[in-house]
CSV table of C-alpha atoms in Angstrom, one decimal:
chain,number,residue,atom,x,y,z
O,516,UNK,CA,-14.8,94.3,33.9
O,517,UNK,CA,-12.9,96.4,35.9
O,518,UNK,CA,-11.4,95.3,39.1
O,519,UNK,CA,-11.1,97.9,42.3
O,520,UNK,CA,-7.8,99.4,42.7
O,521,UNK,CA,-5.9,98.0,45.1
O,522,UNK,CA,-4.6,101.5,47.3
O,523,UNK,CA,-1.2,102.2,47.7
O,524,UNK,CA,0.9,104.9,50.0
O,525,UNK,CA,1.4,108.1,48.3
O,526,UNK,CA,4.6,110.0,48.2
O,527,UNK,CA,4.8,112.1,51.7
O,528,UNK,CA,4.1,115.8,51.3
O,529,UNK,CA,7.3,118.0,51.4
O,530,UNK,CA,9.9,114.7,50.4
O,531,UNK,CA,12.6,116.2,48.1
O,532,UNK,CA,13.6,114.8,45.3
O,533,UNK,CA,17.1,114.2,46.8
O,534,UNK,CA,15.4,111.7,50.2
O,535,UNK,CA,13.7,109.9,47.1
O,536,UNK,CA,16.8,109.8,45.3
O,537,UNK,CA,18.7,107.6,47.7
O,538,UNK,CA,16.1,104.7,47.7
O,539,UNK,CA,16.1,103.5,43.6
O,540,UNK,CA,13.4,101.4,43.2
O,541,UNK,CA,10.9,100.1,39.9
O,542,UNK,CA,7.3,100.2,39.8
O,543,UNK,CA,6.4,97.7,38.0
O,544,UNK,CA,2.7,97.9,36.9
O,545,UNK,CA,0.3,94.6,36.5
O,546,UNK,CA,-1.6,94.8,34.6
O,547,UNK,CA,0.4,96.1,31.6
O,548,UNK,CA,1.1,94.9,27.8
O,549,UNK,CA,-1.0,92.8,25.7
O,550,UNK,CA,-4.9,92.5,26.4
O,551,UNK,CA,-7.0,89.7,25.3
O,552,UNK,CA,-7.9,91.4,22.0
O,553,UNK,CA,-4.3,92.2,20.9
O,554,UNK,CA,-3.2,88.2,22.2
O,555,UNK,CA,-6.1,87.1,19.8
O,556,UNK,CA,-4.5,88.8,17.1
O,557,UNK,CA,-1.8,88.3,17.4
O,558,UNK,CA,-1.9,84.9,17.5
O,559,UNK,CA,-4.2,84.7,14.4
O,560,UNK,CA,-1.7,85.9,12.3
O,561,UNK,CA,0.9,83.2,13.7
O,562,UNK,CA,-1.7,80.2,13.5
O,563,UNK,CA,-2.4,81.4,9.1
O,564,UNK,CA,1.2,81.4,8.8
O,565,UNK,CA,1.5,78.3,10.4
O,566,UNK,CA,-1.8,76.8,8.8
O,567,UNK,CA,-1.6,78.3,5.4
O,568,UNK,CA,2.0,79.0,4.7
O,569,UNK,CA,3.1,82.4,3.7
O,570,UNK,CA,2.6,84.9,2.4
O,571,UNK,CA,-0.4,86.0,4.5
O,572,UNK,CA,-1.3,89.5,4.1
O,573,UNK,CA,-2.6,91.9,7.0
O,574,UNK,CA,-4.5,95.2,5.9
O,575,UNK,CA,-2.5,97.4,7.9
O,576,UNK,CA,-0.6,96.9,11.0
O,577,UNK,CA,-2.2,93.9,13.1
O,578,UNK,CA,-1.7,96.0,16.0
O,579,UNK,CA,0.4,99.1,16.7
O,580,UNK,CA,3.5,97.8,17.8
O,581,UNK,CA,7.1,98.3,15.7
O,582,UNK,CA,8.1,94.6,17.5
O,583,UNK,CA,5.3,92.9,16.5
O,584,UNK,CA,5.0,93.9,13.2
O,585,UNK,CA,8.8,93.4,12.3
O,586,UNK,CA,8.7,89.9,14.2
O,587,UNK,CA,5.8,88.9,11.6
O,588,UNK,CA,7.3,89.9,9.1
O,589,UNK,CA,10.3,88.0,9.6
O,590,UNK,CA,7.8,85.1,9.9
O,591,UNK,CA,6.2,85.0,6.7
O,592,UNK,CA,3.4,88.1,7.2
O,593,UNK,CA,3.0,90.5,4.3
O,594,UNK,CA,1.7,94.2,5.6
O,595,UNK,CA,-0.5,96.4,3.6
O,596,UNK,CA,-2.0,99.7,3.2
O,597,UNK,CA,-4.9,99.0,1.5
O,598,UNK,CA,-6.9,95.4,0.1
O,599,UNK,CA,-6.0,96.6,-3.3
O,600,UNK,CA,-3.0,95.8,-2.7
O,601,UNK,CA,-3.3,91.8,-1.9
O,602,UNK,CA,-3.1,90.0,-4.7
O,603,UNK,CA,-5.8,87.9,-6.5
O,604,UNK,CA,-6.4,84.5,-4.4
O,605,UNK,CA,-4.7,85.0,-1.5
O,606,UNK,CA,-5.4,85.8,2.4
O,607,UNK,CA,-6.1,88.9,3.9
O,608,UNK,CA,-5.8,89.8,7.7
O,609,UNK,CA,-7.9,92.5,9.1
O,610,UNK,CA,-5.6,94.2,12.0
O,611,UNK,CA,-7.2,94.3,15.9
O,612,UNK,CA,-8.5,98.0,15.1
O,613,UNK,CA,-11.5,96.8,12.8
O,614,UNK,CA,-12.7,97.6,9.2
O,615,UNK,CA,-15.3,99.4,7.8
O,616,UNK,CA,-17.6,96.9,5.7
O,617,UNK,CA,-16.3,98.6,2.6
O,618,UNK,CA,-13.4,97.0,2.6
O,619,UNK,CA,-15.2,93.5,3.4
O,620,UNK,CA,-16.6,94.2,0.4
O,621,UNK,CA,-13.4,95.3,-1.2
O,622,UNK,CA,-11.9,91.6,-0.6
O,623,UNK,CA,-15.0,90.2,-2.0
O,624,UNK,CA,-14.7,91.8,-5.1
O,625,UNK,CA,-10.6,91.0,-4.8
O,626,UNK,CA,-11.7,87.7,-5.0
O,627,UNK,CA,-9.7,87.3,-1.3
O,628,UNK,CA,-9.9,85.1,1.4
O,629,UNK,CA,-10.5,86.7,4.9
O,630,UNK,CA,-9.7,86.3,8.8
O,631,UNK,CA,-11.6,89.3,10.7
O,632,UNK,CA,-9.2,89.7,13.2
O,633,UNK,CA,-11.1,92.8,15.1
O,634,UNK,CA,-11.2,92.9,19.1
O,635,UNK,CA,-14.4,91.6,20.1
O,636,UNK,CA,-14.8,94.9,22.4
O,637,UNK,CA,-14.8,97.0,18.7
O,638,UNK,CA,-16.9,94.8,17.4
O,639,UNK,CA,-19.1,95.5,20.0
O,640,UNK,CA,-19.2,99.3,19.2
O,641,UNK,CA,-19.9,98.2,15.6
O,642,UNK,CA,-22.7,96.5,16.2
O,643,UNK,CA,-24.2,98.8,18.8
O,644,UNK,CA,-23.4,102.2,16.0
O,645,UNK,CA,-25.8,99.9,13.4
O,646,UNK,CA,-28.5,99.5,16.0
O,647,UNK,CA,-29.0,103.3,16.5
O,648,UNK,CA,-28.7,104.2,13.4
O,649,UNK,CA,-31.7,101.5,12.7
O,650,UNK,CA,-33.5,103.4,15.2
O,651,UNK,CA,-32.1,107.0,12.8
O,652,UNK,CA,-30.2,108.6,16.1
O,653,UNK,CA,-27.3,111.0,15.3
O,654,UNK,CA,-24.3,109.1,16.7
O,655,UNK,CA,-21.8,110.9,18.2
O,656,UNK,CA,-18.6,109.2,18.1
O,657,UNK,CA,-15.8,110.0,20.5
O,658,UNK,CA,-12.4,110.0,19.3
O,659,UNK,CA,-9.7,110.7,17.4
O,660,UNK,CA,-9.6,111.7,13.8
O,661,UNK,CA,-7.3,109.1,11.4
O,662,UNK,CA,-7.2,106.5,14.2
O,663,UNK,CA,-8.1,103.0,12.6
O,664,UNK,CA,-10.4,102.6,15.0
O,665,UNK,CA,-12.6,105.3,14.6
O,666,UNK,CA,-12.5,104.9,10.4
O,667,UNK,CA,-14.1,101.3,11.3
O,668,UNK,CA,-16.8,102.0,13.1
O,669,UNK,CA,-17.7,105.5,11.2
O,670,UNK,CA,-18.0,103.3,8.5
O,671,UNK,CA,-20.8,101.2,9.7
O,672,UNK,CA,-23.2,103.9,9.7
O,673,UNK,CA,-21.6,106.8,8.1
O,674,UNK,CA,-25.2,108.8,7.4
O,675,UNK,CA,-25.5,109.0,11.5
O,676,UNK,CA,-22.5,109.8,12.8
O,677,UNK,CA,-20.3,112.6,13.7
O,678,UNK,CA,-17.2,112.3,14.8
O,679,UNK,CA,-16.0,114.6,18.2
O,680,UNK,CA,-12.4,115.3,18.5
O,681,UNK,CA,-12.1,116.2,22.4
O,682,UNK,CA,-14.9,118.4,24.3
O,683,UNK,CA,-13.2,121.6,22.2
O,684,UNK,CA,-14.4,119.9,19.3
O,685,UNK,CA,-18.1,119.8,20.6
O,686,UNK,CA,-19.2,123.5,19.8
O,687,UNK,CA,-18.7,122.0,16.0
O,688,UNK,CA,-21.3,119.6,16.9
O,689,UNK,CA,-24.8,119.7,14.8
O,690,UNK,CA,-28.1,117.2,15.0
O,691,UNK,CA,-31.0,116.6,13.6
O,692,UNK,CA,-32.9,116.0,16.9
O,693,UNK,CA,-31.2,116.6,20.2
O,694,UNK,CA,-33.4,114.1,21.9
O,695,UNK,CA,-32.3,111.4,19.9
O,696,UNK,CA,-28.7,111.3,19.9
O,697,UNK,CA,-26.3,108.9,21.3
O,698,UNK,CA,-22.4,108.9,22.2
O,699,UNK,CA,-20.3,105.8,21.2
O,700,UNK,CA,-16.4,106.2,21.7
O,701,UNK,CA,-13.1,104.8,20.5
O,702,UNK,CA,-11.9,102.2,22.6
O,703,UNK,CA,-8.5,103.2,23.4
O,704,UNK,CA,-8.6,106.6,25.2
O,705,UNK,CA,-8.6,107.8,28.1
O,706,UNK,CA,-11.3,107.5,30.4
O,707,UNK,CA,-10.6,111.2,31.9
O,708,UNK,CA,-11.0,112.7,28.3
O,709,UNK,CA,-13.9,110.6,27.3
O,710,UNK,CA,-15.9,111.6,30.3
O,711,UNK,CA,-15.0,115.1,29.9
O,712,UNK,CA,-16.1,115.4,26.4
O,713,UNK,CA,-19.6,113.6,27.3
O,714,UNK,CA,-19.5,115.6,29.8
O,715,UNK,CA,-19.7,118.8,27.3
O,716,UNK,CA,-21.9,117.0,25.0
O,717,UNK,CA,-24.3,116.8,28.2
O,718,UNK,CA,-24.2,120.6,28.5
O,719,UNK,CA,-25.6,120.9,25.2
O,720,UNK,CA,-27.6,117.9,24.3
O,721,UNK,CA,-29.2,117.2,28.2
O,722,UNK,CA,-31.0,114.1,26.8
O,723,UNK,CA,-27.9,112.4,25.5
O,724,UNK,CA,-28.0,108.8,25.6
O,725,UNK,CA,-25.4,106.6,26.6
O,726,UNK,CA,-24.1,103.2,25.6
O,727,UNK,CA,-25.7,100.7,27.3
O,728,UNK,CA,-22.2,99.4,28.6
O,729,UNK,CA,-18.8,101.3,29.1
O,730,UNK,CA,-17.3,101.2,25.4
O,731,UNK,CA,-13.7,101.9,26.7
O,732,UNK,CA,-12.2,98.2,26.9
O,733,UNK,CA,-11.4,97.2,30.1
O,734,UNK,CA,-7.9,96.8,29.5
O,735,UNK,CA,-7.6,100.1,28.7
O,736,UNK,CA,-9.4,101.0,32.1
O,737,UNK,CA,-6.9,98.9,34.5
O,738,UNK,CA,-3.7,100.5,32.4
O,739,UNK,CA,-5.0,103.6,33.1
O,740,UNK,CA,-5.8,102.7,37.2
O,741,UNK,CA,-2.2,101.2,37.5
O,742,UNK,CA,-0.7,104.5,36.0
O,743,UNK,CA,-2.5,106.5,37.7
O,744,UNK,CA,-1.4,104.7,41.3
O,745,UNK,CA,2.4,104.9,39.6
O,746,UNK,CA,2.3,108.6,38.6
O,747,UNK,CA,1.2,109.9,42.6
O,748,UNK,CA,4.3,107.9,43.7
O,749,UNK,CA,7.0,107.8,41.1
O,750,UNK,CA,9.8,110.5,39.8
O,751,UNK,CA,10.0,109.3,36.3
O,752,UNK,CA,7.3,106.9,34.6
O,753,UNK,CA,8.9,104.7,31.5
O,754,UNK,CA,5.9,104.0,29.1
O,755,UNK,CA,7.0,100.7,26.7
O,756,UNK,CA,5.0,101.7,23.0
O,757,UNK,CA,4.7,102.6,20.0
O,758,UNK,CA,4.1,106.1,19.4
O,759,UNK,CA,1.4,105.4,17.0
O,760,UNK,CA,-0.4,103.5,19.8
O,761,UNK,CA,-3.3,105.5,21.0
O,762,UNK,CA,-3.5,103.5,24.4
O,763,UNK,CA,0.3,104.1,25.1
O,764,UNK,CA,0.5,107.2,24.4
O,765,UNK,CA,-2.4,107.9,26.7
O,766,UNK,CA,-0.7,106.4,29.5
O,767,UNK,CA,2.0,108.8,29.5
O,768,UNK,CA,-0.9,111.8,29.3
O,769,UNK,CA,-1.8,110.0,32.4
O,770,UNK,CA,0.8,109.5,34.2
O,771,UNK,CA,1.9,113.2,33.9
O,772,UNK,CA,-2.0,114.0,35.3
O,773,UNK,CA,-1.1,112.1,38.2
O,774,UNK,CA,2.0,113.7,39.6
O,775,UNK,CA,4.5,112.2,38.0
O,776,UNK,CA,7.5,114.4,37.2
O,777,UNK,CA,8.8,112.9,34.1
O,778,UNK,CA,6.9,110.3,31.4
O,779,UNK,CA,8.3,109.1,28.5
O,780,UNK,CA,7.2,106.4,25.5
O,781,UNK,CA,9.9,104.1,24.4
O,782,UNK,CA,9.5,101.3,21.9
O,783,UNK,CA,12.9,99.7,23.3
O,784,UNK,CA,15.3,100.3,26.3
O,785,UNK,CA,17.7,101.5,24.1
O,786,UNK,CA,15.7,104.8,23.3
O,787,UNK,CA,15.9,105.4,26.9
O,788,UNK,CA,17.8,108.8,28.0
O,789,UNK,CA,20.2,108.3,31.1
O,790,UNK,CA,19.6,112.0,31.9
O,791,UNK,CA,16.3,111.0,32.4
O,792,UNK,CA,17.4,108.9,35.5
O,793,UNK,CA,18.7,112.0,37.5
O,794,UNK,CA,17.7,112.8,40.6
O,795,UNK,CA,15.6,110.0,40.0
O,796,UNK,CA,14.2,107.3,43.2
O,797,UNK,CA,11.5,105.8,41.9
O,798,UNK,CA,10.7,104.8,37.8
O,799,UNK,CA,7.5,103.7,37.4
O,800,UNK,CA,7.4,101.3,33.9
O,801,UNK,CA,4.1,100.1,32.2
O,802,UNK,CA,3.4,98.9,28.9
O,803,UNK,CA,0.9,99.7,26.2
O,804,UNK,CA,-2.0,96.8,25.7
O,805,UNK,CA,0.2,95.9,22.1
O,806,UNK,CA,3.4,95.6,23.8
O,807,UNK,CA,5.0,91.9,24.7
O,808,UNK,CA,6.1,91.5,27.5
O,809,UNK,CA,9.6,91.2,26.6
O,810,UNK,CA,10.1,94.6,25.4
O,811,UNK,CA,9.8,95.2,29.2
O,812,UNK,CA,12.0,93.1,31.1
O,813,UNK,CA,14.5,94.6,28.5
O,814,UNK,CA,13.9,98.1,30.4
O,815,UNK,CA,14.0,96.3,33.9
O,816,UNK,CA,17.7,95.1,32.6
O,817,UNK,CA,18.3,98.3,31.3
O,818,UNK,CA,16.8,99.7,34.9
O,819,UNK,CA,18.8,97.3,36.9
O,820,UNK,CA,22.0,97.8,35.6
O,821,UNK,CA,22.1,101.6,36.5
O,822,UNK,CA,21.6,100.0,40.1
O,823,UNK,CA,17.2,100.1,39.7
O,824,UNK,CA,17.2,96.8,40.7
O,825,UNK,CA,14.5,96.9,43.5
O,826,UNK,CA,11.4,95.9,41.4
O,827,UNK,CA,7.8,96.0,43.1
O,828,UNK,CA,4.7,95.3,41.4
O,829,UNK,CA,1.7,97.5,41.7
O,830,UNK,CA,-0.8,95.5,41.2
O,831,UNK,CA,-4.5,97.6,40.5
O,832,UNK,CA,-6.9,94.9,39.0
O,833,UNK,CA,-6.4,91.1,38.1
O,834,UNK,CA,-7.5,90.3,34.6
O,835,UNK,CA,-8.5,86.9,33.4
O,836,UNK,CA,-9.8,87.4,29.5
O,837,UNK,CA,-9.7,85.6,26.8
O,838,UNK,CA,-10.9,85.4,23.6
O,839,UNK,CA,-11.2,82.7,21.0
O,840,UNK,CA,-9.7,82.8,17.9
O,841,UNK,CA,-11.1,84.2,14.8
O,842,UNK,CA,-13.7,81.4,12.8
O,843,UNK,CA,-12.3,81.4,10.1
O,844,UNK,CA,-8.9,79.9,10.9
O,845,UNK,CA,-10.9,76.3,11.8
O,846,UNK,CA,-11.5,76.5,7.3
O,847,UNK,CA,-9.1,75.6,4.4
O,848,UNK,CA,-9.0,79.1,3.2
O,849,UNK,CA,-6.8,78.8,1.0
O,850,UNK,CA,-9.0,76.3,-1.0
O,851,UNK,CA,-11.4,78.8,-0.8
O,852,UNK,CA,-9.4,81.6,-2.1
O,853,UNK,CA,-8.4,79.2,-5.2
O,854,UNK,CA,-11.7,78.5,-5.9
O,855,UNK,CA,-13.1,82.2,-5.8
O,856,UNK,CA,-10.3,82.9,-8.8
O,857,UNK,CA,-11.9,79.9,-10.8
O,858,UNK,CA,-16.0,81.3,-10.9
């Protein structure tokens, strides 16, 4: 799903920062913010406040944005830690990240009423972990220890599969039968560090099978592409995220990896550092896939009125996914929830 990067004029060897200084100018990358999975939940969460009423709760945050969550709040949405926590009869939200089917069953048993609000691209790696562990391979899962994500899908098969923290974390690594396992990976990192640690894996387990499609999402992908472009040409790169976003975060380890000088995550404008700015031509500004969209113009107003007022997009794939909303928001769930508390 990945579109080709469109290529773009590098910085010319030997130009000092001072030359570059004289010409300020944005890079503004497309595409940036919210992907189709995040929109989807996003906008879940509005359409149960809208078709239930609040309070609707959300196991965790719906996606990892301080923004979003506060604006939901302020809406009607309830946040929790865990299902327990919901009470008796009411409606429970599972966040973009995905759940384990424990806590499905958790809400059954809480007598709750449910809108799965997973990314179809992590349901996707759930579905494909239960298939090979059907067929009893050792799954080896890529990605980060504690991330939502990854407790999700470990939790679909947790007999078969091993998590792998990074290729350092492969020498850790132990099967059953190393011509039967499989790699699976968490959908938000970076593409470098996935390949590198398959890479590894590779060196020790030859027969390794992949996924049959790329399991990190393409929005991910193009984030990363634009970044990339941005870093090779840009003095300072402003990230717009959360730092508990794994996606944005990533985007500033890539941007750094691709010559940029300076790269910063900022959940608003305000957190930005003027110091950052000196000696600086060129900012580079992106957007983690959770981010709305006006959390950036508010760094381009921010930008422009330290005299960054040149903006140029740097465009490196069109994208044109959607995804339709969960099922369960076309049902009176709230009916159902009462009636559950009556059996």
């Amino acid at each position: 799903m990945t579109s080709s990067p469109s290529p773009t004029p590098a910085t010319t060897p030997g130009e000092d920062a001072s030359r570059r200084s004289d010409r300020r100018k944005v890079l503004l990358a497309a595409p940036r913010g919210y992907c189709a999975g995040v929109d989807r939940a996003v906008i879940a969460v509005e359409k149960a406040l809208e078709q239930y009423g609040a309070p609707v709760y959300v196991r965790h945050e719906i996606v990892h944005n301080k923004y979003v969550v506060k604006t939901l709040e302020k809406k009607g949405a309830i946040f929790v830690d865990e299902t327990e926590e919901v009470p008796e009869g009411n409606i429970v939200i599972f966040s973009a990240h995905g759940v384990a089917p424990a806590v499905h069953d958790e809400a059954k048993r809480g007598k709750l009423a449910t809108i799965d609000a997973t990314c179809p691209l992590v349901t996707k790696v759930h579905k494909e972990a239960v298939r090979y562990a059907k067929e009893d391979y050792d799954i080896l899962l890529i990605g980060h220890e504690g991330h939502e994500e990854v407790i999700g899908t470990s939790g679909e098969a947790p007999e078969h599969i091993t998590l792998v923290d990074g290729p350092e974390d492969v020498g850790n690594v132990e099967v059953r039968d190393p011509d039967k396992v499989v790699w699976l990976s968490q959908t938000t990192l970076s593409v470098d560090e996935t390949m590198e640690t398959v890479d590894a894996l590779k060196g020790r387990y030859p027969n390794l099978l992949s996924p049959p499609s790329d399991d990190i999402c393409y929005a991910t992908q193009n984030r990363q592409i634009a970044v990339k472009q941005m870093g090779a040409q840009a003095d300072l790169v402003i990230v717009v995220g959360s730092k508990n976003s794994s996606n944005s975060v990533r985007l500033v380890e890539v941007a750094l990896g691709a010559g940029a000088r300076a790269a910063h995550l900022v959940d608003y404008a305000e957190e930005i550092d003027e110091a950052w700015l000196e000696g600086v031509g060129t900012v580079g500004v992106t957007s983690g896939a959770s981010v709305p969209d006006v959390l950036v113009h508010g760094v381009l107003d921010w930008l422009a009125q330290r005299g960054y007022e040149d903006v140029e997009t740097l465009t490196a794939a069109e994208e044109s996914i959607h995804f339709s909303l969960p099922k369960e928001l076309r049902r009176d769930l709230r009916a159902e929830a009462k009636a559950a508390t009556e059996d």
